[in-house]
Short mmCIF file of C-alpha atoms in Angstrom, two decimals:
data_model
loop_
_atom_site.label_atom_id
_atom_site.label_comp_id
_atom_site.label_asym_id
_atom_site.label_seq_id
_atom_site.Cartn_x
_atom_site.Cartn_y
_atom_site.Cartn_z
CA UNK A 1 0.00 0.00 0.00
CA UNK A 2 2.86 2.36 0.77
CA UNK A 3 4.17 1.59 -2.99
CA UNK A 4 0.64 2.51 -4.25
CA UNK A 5 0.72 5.84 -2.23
CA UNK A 6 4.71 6.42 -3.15
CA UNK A 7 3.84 6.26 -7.34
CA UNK A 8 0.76 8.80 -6.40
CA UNK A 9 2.31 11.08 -4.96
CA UNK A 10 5.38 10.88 -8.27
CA UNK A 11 2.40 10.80 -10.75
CA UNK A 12 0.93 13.89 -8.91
CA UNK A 13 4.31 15.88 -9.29
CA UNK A 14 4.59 16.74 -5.75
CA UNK A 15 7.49 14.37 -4.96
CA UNK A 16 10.78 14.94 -5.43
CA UNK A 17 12.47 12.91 -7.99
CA UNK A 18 16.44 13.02 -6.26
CA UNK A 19 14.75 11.65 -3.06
CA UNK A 20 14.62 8.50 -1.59
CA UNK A 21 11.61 6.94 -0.09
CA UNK A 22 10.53 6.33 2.69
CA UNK A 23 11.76 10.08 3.82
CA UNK A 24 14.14 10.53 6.73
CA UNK A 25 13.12 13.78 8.63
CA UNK A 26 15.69 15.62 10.81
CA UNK A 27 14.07 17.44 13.58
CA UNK A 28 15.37 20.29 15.57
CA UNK A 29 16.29 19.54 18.90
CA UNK A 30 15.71 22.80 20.07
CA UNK A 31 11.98 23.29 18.91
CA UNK A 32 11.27 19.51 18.12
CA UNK A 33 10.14 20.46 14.35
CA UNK A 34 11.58 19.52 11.12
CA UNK A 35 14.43 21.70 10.29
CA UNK A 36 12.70 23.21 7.34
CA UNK A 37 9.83 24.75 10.04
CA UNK A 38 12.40 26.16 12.43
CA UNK A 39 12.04 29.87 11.08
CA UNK A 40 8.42 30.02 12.06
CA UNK A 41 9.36 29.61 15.93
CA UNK A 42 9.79 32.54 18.57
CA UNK A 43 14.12 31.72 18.64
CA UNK A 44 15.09 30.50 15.26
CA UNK A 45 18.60 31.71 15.84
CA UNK A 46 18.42 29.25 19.13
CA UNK A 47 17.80 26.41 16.02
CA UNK A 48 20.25 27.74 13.43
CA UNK A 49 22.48 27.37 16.72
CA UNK A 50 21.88 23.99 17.18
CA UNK A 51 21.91 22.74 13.69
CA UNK A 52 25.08 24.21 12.82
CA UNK A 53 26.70 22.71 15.50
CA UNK A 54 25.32 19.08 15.19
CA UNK A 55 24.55 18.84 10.92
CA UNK A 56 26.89 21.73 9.37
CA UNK A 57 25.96 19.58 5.87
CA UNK A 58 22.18 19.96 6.67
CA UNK A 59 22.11 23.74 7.74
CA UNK A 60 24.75 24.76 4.73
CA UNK A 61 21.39 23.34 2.54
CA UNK A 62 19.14 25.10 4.09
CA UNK A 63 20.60 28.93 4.33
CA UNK A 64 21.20 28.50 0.76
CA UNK A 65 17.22 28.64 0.48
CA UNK A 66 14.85 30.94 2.12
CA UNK A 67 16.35 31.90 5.43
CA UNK A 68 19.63 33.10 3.60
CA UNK A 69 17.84 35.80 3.18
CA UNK A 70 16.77 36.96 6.83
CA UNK A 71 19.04 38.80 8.97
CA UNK A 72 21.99 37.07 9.65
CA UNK A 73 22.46 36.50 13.44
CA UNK A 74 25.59 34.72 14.65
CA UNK A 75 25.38 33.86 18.42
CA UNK A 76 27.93 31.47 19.96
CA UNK A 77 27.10 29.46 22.73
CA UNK A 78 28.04 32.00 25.82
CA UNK A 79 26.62 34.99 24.50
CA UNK A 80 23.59 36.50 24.62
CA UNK A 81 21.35 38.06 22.35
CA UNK A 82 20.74 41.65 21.66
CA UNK A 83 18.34 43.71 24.17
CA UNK A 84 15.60 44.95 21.68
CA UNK A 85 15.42 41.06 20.71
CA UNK A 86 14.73 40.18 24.19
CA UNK A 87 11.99 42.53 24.71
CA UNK A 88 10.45 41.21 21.69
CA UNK A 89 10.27 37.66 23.33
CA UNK A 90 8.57 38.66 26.14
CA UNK A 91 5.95 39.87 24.34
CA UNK A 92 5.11 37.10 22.45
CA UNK A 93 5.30 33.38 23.91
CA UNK A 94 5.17 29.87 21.65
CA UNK A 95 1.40 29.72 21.16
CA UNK A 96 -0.30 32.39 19.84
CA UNK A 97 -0.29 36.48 20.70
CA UNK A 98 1.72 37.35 23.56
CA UNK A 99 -0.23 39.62 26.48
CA UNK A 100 0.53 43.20 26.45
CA UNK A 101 -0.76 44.78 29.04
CA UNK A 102 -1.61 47.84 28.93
CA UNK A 103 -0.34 50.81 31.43
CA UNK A 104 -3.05 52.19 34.00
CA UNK A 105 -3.95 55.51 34.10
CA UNK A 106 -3.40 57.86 36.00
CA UNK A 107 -6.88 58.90 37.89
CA UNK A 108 -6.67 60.70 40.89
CA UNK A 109 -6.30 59.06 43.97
CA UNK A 110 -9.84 59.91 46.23
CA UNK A 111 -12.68 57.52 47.82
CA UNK A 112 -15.86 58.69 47.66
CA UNK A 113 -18.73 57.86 50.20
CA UNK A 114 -22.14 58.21 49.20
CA UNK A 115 -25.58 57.29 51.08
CA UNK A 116 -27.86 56.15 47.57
CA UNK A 117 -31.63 55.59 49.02
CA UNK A 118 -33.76 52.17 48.53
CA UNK A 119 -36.89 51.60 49.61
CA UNK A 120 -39.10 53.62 52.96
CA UNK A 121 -35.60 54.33 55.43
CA UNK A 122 -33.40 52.17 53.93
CA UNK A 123 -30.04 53.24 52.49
CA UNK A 124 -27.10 52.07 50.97
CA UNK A 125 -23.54 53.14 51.00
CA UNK A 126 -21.29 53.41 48.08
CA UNK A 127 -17.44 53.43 48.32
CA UNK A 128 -15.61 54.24 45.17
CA UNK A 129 -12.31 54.91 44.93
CA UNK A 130 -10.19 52.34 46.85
CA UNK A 131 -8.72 50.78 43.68
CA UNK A 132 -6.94 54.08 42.65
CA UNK A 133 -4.88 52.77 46.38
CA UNK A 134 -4.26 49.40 44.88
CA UNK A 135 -6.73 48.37 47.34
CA UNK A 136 -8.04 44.57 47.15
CA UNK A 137 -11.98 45.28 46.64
CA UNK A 138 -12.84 41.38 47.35
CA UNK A 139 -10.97 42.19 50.40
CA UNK A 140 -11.94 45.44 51.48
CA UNK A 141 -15.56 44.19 50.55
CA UNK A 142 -15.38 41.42 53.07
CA UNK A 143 -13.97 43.33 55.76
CA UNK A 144 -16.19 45.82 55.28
CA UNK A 145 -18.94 43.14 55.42
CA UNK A 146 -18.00 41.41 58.65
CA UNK A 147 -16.99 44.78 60.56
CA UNK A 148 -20.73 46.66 60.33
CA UNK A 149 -22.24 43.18 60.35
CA UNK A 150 -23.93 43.63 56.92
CA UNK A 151 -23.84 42.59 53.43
CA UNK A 152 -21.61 43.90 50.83
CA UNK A 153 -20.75 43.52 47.27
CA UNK A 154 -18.07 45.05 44.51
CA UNK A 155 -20.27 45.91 41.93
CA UNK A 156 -18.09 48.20 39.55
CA UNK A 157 -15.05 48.75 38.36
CA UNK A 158 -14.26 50.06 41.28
CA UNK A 159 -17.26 50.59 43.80
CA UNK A 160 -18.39 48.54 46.94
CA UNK A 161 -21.71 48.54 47.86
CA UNK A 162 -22.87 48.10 51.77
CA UNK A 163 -26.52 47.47 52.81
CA UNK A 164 -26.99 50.61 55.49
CA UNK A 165 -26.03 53.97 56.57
CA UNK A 166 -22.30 53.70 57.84
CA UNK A 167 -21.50 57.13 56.12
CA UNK A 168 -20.61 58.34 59.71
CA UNK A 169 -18.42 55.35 60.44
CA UNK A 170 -16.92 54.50 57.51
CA UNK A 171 -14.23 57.49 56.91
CA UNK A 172 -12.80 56.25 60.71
CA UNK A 173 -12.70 52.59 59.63
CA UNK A 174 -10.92 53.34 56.13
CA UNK A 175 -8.67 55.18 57.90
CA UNK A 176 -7.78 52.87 60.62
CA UNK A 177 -7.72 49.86 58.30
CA UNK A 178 -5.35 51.40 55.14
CA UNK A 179 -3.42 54.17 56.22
CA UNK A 180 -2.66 55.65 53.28
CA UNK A 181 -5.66 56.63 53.01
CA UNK A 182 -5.29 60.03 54.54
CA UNK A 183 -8.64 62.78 55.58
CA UNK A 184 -8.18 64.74 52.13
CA UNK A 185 -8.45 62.17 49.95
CA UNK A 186 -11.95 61.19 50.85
CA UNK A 187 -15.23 62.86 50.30
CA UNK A 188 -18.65 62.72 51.65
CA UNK A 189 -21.29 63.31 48.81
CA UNK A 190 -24.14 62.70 51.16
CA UNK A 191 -27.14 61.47 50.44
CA UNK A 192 -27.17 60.69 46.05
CA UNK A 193 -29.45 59.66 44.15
CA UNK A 194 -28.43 56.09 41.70
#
């Protein structure tokens, strides 16, 4: 059956006629590829490296074809490659777009306290503004949670909600709690409506 597939393959014109069948494929040991797909990985010069080092015949072949003509680099085994190169591997990882994160802006750092009405006398209070502190909202939400007894929940971006009127309290408890927090930095909008 492998003869049958062998003379297809000829007939088709997509085998070479100065090879030998079956084919023996070299693969990097760097990148564990054939040699011919090395250029398409994140350190080809790593692979050049390798293959001119262990097959000079093999990689003499194949800079005579398409990655002759890509910048040469020549790194030997102790050094290290260029700075702008490394930057550009950090960026992108084997596997698909690399994650570039993007830099935070620069908002101003204040909390805001707000008392937001619900239903008859009931209030809540809104806290916004603890992220700009790199402030853990899960965690501020639980302590705040377990301190007035209450429910809470981060429902923003960057706002924590607490079932009741702790306007009065809460400035003293921020305070205490994250220190650099300081007075200025937080305001009291009163009572707002959503």
């Amino acid at each position: 059956m492998a003869t049958e597939m062998e003379s297809e393959s000829r007939e088709a014109g997509t085998a070479d006629p100065d090879s030998k069948y079956p084919l023996k494929v070299l693969y990097c040991g760097v990148c564990s590829l054939p040699t011919e797909y090395c250029e398409y990985m994140p350190e080809p010069a790593k692979c050049r490296q390798w293959l001119e080092k262990n097959f000079p015949v093999e990689f003499a072949r194949l800079t005579v074809g398409p990655i002759a003509n890509a910048p040469k680099q020549d790194f030997r085994a102790g050094d290290a490659p260029p700075a702008g190169e490394e930057e550009e591997k950090k960026k992108q990882k084997r596997g698909g777009r690399g994650q570039i994160k993007q830099k935070k802006k620069t908002v101003p750092q204040k909390v805001t306290i707000a008392k937001i009405p619900r239903a008859k006398k009931k209030y809540v209070t809104r806290v916004c503004g603890l992220a700009t502190f790199d402030i853990d909202l899960k965690e501020a939400q639980r302590f705040f949670a377990q301190k007035f007894s209450c429910g809470a929940s981060v429902t923003a971006e960057d706002e924590i909600i607490i079932q009741g009127d702790f306007t009065d309290d809460i400035i003293d408890v921020i305070q205490e709690k994250w220190p650099e927090v300081d007075d200025d930095s937080i305001d009291d909008l009163g009572e707002v409506k959503k």
